[in-house]
Amino acid sequence: QKEVEQNSGPLSVPEGAIASLNCTYSDRGSQSFFWYRQYSGKSPELIMFIYSNGDKEDGRFTAQLNKASQYVSLLIRDSQPSDSATYLCAAHSGYSTLTFGKGTMLLVSP
Amino acid sequence: DAGITQSPRYKITETGRQVTLMCHQTWSHSYMFWYRQDLGHGLRLIYYSAAADITDKGEVPDGYVVSRSKTENFPLTLESATRSQTSVYFCASSGSGASYEQYFGPGTRLTVT
């Protein structure tokens, strides 16, 4: 069974710090990986996706992929209280479907 | 630009009743998905569709029925609701490109009493 694992948290960081969110996946055939942000009571919102080994940067967000270690991470620089949310990692699992992790809660304190 | 919408946003129903949750997207995306989200389980795929009249089961399809007669609509029906189907239901859509990213609707919170 294809699985995506995330630490449930909460991960607590002070405002202005770097938040590091991590994810591992079981299916070596997965090619694309996604990070979603979900505020309490809201729907998941796509932040970014990555499919090549290495880093991909978009503003304050950097996604990192290591296929050999089956590891994906999301770095949030200059964390803001408005970044407090649950972050979902997902892996492409075939036929255009995604397998989601259970999410990591991030708390950014002022 | 509505994107992807779901209705109703909240629904309370009784055990044994039939309930239909609606999903509509304006992007002409080929793929559409239904998920349920429960504490401790995360997002779980119920059904998905690759195009009109093409549907397939996901991880937790039992007790649910879908149809897709038009590209833009993907209704989910609970034929005889049970308390275990109390959940938040999300519809999502995705284009037919190679990147597979999905975009979610606002969700329907369903309570079965």
XYZ file of C-alpha atoms in Angstrom, chain B residues 10-88:
79
model
C -23.470 21.924 5.482
C -25.917 19.049 5.662
C -27.549 17.172 8.516
C -29.387 13.992 7.621
C -30.736 10.896 9.292
C -29.443 7.354 9.118
C -30.834 5.523 6.117
C -31.600 8.576 4.010
C -30.167 9.163 0.576
C -27.953 12.239 0.262
C -26.333 13.771 -2.811
C -23.385 16.135 -2.600
C -22.790 18.295 -5.637
C -19.514 19.404 -7.197
C -19.143 21.789 -10.130
C -15.979 23.113 -11.796
C -15.587 25.791 -14.447
C -12.024 24.977 -15.568
C -12.967 22.139 -17.963
C -10.605 19.897 -16.031
C -10.634 16.285 -17.148
C -10.151 14.721 -13.730
C -12.407 15.081 -10.728
C -12.091 13.508 -7.285
C -14.082 12.989 -4.105
C -12.310 12.766 -0.750
C -13.437 12.489 2.814
C -11.385 13.947 5.655
C -11.611 12.585 9.163
C -9.478 13.172 12.256
C -6.772 10.557 12.419
C -7.222 9.454 8.818
C -6.387 12.479 6.753
C -7.712 12.776 3.217
C -8.980 9.521 1.738
C -10.022 9.098 -1.883
C -13.572 7.820 -2.384
C -14.010 7.924 -6.172
C -12.456 9.665 -9.121
C -13.259 10.306 -12.725
C -10.958 10.733 -15.712
C -13.656 12.126 -18.021
C -17.399 12.137 -18.556
C -18.819 8.627 -18.097
C -15.476 7.276 -16.761
C -15.284 6.697 -13.018
C -13.214 4.490 -10.750
C -13.050 3.504 -7.114
C -10.602 4.991 -4.677
C -9.533 3.805 -1.247
C -12.937 3.955 0.520
C -15.772 3.576 -2.044
C -18.223 1.419 -0.070
C -21.580 3.107 0.529
C -21.022 5.760 -2.139
C -22.110 6.134 -5.760
C -20.875 8.629 -8.338
C -21.801 9.649 -11.831
C -20.378 12.046 -14.374
C -22.635 12.781 -17.293
C -21.063 16.215 -17.906
C -17.410 17.195 -17.616
C -18.154 19.995 -15.168
C -20.272 18.054 -12.644
C -19.376 15.158 -10.377
C -22.100 14.366 -7.818
C -21.510 11.985 -4.917
C -24.483 10.034 -3.552
C -24.736 8.265 -0.232
C -27.460 5.757 -0.982
C -28.313 4.956 2.637
C -26.397 7.210 4.992
C -24.730 5.751 8.082
C -23.225 7.520 11.099
C -19.746 6.417 9.976
C -20.215 8.622 6.909
C -20.259 11.741 9.076
C -17.281 13.625 7.692
C -16.061 16.585 5.683
